[in-house]
Coordinates of C-alpha atoms and ligand atoms in Angstrom, one line a residue:
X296 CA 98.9 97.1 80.0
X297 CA 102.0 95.3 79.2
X298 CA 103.0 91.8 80.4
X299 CA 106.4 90.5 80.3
X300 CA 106.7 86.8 79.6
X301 CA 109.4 84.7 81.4
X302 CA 112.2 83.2 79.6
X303 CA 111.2 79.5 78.7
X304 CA 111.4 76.9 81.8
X305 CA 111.6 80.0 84.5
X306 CA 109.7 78.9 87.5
X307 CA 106.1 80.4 86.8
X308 CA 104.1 78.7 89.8
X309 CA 106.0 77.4 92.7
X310 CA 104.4 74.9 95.4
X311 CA 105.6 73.8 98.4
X312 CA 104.5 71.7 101.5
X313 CA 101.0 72.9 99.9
X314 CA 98.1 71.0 103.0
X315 CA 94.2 72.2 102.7
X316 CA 91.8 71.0 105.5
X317 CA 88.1 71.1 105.7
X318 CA 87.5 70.2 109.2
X319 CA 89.3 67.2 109.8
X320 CA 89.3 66.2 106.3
X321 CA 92.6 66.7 104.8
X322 CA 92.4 67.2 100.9
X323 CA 95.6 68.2 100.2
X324 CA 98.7 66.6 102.3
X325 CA 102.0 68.1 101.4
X326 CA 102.2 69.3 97.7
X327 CA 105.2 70.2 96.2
X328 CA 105.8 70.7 92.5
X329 CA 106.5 73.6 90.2
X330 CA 105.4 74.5 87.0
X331 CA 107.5 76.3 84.8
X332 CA 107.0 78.7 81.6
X333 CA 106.1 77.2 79.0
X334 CA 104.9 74.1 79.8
X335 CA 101.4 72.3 79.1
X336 CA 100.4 70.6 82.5
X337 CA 97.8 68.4 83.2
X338 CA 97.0 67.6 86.9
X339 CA 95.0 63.9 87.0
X340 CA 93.3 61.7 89.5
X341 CA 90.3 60.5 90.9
X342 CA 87.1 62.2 91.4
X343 CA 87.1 63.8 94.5
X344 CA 90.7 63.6 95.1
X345 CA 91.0 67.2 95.5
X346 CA 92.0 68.3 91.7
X347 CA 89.7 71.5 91.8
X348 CA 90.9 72.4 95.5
X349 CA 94.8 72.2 94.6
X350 CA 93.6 74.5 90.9
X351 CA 91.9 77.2 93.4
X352 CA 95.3 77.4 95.7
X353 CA 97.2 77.9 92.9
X354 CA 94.9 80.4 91.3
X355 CA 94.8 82.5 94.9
X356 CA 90.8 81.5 95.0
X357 CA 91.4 79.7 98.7
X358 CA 93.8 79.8 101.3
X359 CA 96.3 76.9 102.4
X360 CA 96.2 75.4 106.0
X361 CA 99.8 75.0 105.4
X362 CA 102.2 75.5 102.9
X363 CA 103.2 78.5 100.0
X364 CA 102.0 78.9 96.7
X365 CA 104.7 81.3 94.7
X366 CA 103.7 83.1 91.4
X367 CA 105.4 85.7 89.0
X368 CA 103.7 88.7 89.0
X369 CA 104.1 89.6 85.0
X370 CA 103.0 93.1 84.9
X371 CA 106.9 93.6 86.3
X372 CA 110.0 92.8 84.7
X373 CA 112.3 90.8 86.8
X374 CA 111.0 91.3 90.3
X375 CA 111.3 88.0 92.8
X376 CA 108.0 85.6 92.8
X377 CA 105.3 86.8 95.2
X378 CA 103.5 84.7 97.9
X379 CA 99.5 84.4 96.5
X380 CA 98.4 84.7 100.9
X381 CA 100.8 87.1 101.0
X382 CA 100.1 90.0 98.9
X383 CA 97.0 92.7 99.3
X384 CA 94.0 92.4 97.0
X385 CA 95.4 95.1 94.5
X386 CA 98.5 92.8 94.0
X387 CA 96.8 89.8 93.8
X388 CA 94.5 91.8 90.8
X389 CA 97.7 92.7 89.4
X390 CA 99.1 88.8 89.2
X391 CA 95.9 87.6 87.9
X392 CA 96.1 90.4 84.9
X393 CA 98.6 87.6 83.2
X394 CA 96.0 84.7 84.2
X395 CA 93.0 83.5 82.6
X396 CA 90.7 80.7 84.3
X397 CA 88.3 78.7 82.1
X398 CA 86.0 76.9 84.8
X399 CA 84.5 73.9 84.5
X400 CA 80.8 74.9 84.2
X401 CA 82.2 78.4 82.2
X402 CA 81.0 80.6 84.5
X403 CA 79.2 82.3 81.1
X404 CA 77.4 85.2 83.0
X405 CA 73.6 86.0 81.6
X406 CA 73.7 88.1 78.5
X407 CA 75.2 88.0 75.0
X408 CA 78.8 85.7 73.9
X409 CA 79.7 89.6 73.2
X410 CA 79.0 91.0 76.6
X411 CA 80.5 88.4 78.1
X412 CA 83.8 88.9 76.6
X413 CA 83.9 92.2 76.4
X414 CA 83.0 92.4 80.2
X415 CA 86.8 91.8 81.2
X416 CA 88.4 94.0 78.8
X417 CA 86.2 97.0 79.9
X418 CA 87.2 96.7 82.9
X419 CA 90.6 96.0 82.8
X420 CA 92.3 96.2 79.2
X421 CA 91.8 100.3 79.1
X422 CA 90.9 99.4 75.3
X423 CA 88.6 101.5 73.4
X424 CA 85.1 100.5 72.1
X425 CA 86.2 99.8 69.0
X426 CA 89.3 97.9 70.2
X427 CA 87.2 96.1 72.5
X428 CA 84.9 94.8 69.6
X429 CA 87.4 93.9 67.1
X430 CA 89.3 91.6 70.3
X431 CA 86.1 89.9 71.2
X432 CA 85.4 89.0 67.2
X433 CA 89.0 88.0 67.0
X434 CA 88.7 85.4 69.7
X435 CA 85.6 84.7 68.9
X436 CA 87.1 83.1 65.8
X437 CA 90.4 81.7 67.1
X438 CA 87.9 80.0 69.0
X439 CA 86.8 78.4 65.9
X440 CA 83.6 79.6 66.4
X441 CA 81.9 81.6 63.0
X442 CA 82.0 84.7 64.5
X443 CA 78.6 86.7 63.0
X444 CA 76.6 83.1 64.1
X445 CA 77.3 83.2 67.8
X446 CA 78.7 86.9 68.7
X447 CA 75.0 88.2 69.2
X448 CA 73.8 84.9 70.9
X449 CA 72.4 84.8 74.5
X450 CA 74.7 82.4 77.0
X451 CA 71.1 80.5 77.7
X452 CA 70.9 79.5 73.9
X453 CA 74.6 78.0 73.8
X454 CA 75.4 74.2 73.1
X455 CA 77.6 72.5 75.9
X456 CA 80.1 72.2 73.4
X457 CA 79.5 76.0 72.4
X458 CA 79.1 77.5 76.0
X459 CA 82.8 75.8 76.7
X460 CA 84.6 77.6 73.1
X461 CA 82.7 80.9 74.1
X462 CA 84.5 80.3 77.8
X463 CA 87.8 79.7 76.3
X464 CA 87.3 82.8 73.9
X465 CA 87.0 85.0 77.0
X466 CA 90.0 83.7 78.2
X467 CA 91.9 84.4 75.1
X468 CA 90.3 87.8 74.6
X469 CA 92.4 88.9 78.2
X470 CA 95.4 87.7 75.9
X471 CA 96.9 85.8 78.9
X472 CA 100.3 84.5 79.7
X473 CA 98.8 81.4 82.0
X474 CA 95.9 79.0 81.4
X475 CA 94.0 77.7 84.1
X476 CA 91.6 74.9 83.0
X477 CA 89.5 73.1 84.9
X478 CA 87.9 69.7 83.3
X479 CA 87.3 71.4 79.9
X480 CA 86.1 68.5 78.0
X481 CA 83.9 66.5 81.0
X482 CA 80.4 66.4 79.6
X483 CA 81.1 66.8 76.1
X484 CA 80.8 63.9 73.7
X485 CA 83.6 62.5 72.6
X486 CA 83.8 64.4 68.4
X487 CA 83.7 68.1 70.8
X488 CA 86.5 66.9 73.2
X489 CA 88.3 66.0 70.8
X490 CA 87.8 70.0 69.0
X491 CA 88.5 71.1 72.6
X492 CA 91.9 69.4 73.1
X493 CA 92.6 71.1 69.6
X494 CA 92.0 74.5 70.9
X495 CA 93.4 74.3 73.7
X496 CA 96.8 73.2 71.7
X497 CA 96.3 75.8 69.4
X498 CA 96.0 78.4 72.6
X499 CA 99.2 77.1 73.8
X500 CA 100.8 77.8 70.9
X501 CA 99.3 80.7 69.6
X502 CA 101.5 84.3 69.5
X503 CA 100.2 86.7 71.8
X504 CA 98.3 90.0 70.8
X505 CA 101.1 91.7 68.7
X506 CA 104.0 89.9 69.5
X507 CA 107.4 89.4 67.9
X508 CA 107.9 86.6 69.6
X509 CA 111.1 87.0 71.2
X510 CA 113.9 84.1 71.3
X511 CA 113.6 82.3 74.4
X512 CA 110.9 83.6 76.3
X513 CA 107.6 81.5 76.7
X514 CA 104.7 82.6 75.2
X515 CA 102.1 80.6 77.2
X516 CA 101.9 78.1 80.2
X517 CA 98.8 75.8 80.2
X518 CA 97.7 73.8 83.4
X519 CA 94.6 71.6 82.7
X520 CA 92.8 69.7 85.5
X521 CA 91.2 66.5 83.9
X522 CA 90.4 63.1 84.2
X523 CA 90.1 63.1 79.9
X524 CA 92.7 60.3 78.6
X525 CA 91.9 61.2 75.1
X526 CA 93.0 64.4 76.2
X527 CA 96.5 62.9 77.2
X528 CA 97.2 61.1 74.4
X529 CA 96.6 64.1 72.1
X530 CA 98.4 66.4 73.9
X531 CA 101.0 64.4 75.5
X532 CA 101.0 67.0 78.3
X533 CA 103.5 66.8 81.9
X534 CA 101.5 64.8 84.0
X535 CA 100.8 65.0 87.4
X536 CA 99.2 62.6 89.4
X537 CA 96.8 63.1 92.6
X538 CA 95.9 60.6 95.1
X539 CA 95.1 60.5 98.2
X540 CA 95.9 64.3 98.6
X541 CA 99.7 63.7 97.2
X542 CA 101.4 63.8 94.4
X543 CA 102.2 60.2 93.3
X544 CA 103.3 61.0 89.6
X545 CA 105.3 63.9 88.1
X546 CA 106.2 63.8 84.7
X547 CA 106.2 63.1 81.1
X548 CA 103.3 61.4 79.7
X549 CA 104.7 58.8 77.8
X550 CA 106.7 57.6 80.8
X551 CA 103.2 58.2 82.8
X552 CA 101.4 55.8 80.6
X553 CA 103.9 52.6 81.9
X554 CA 103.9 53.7 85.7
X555 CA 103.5 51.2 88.0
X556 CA 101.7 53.1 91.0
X557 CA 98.2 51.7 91.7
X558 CA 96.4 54.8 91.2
X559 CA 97.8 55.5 87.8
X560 CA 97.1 52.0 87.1
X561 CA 93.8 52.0 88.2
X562 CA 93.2 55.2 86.4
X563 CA 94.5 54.2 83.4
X564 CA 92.6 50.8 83.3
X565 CA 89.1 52.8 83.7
X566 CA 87.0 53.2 80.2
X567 CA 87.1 56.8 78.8
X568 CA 83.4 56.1 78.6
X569 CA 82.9 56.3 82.4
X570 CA 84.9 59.5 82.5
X571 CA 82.6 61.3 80.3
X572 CA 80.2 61.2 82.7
X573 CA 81.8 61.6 86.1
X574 CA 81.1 65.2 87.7
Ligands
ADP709 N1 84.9 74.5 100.2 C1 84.9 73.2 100.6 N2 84.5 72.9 101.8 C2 84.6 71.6 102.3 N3 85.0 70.6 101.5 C3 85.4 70.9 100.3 C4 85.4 72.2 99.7 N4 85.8 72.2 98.4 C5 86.1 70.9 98.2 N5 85.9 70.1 99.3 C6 86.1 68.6 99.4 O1 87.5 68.4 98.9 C7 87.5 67.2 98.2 C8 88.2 67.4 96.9 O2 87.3 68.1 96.0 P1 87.7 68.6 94.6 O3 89.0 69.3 94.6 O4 86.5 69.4 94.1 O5 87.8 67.2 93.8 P2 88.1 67.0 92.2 O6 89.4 66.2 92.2 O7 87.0 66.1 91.7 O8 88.2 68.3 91.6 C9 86.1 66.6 98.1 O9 85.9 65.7 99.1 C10 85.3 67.9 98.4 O10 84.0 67.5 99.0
MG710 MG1 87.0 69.2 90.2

């Protein structure tokens, strides 16, 4: 399977007038923002505030009320964006073959670290067996994990910290060209987050399987949905800012750090401490 990567700053994810209502509770209320190739995103805001909701829309998981979600389908070279409640289910599967999802309780199904990231590639990476082995050690370890220690564990036996490197391992084994993370360090103490935020960098930046990288194009695009400051300062990510189902902040975190608006305010005042421990 071959993916074709976007030139650098291409629109990858485009979303506009995004709404989402449970009942009469509106979650989301008019989202619009784009991210493009490339960039490391990270969309903030309270608990609650409808962070995980607005990751699902743009990872085709729900449906808007109102409003578009476009995405590049990367198995095709230079074909327009495609509409995520538009397309059948065997496009959709297509799309997501250049996506990989790391979910905030891992989503580790029972069974070995190897079974669980070989699962995907059987199914979809037409590898053979012994391809498929030598991929799951090779993430294994750019997971930074020691590779004959944790390869033949069960999920069951992991450490939080372990179970969340094995989860980010999968999603590097699929060799993706977008990152979907959802509040990859809440839980962990504060010496593992800070080994997370590394390897999530390092992801970022990492060549793909076999690439020359090619002037220009992007190698990967990151969005991470947190409420981790620490993780802010030490990636110094594009910040966006949710509150009250808007976006009231778009941009560059050192500019985010000095805004003005009440909510970034507020969440900038809180102590990381407090964070840690918010579901
Ligand atoms: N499937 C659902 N049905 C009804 N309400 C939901 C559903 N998913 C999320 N919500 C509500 O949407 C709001 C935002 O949730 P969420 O996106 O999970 O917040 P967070 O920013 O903490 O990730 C919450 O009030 C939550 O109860
Ligand atoms: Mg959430």
């Amino acid at each position: 399977m071959t993916l074709y990567p976007l030139d650098i700053g291409a629109p990858e994810i485009v979303v506009r007038a995004l709404t989402k209502r449970f009942g009469e509770r509106e979650v989301l209320r008019g989202i619009d923002f784009s991210i493009n190739a490339g960039e490391l995103v990270a969309i903030v805001g309270a608990s609650g505030g409808g962070k995980t909701v607005l990751l699902d829309h743009l990872t085709g998981l729900m449906v808007p009320s109102e409003g578009t979600v476009n995405v590049v389908d990367h198995t095709k070279p230079d074909t327009p964006m495609v509409d995520l409640n538009e397309i059948d289910d065997d496009r959709l599967d297509e799309v997501r073959l250049a996506w990989s999802i790391v979910f905030q309780r891992n989503a580790l199904f029972s069974g070995t670290v190897f079974d669980n990231i070989a699962l995907w590639l059987r199914e979809h990476a037409g590898m053979s067996e012994e391809q498929i082995a030598r991929r799951v050690r090779e993430s294994i370890s750019a997971a930074a994990l020691d590779v004959d220690d944790v390869i033949g564990k069960d999920r069951d036996s992991l450490s939080g910290g372990m179970a969340k490197r094995v989860a980010i391992a999968r999603a590097i084994a699929a060799d993706p060209l977008v990152l979907f993370y959802d509040e990859p360090t809440t839980g962990l103490d504060p010496v593992i987050s800070a080994q997370i935020h590394e390897l999530i960098w390092n992801v970022h930046h990492r060549a793909r399987q076999g690439e020359t990288h090619a002037a220009g194009k992007a190698k990967r695009t990151s969005i991470v949905v947190t409420h981790d400051k620490d993780l802010l300062r030490r990636l110094g990510p594009r910040v966006v800012m949710l509150d009250q189902g808007r976006v009231v902040y778009d941009g560059a975190y050192e500019q985010f750090q000095h805004s003005t608006h009440p909510a970034a305010v507020e969440y900038l005042r809180k102590m990381p401490e407090l964070h840690g421990r918010e579901a």
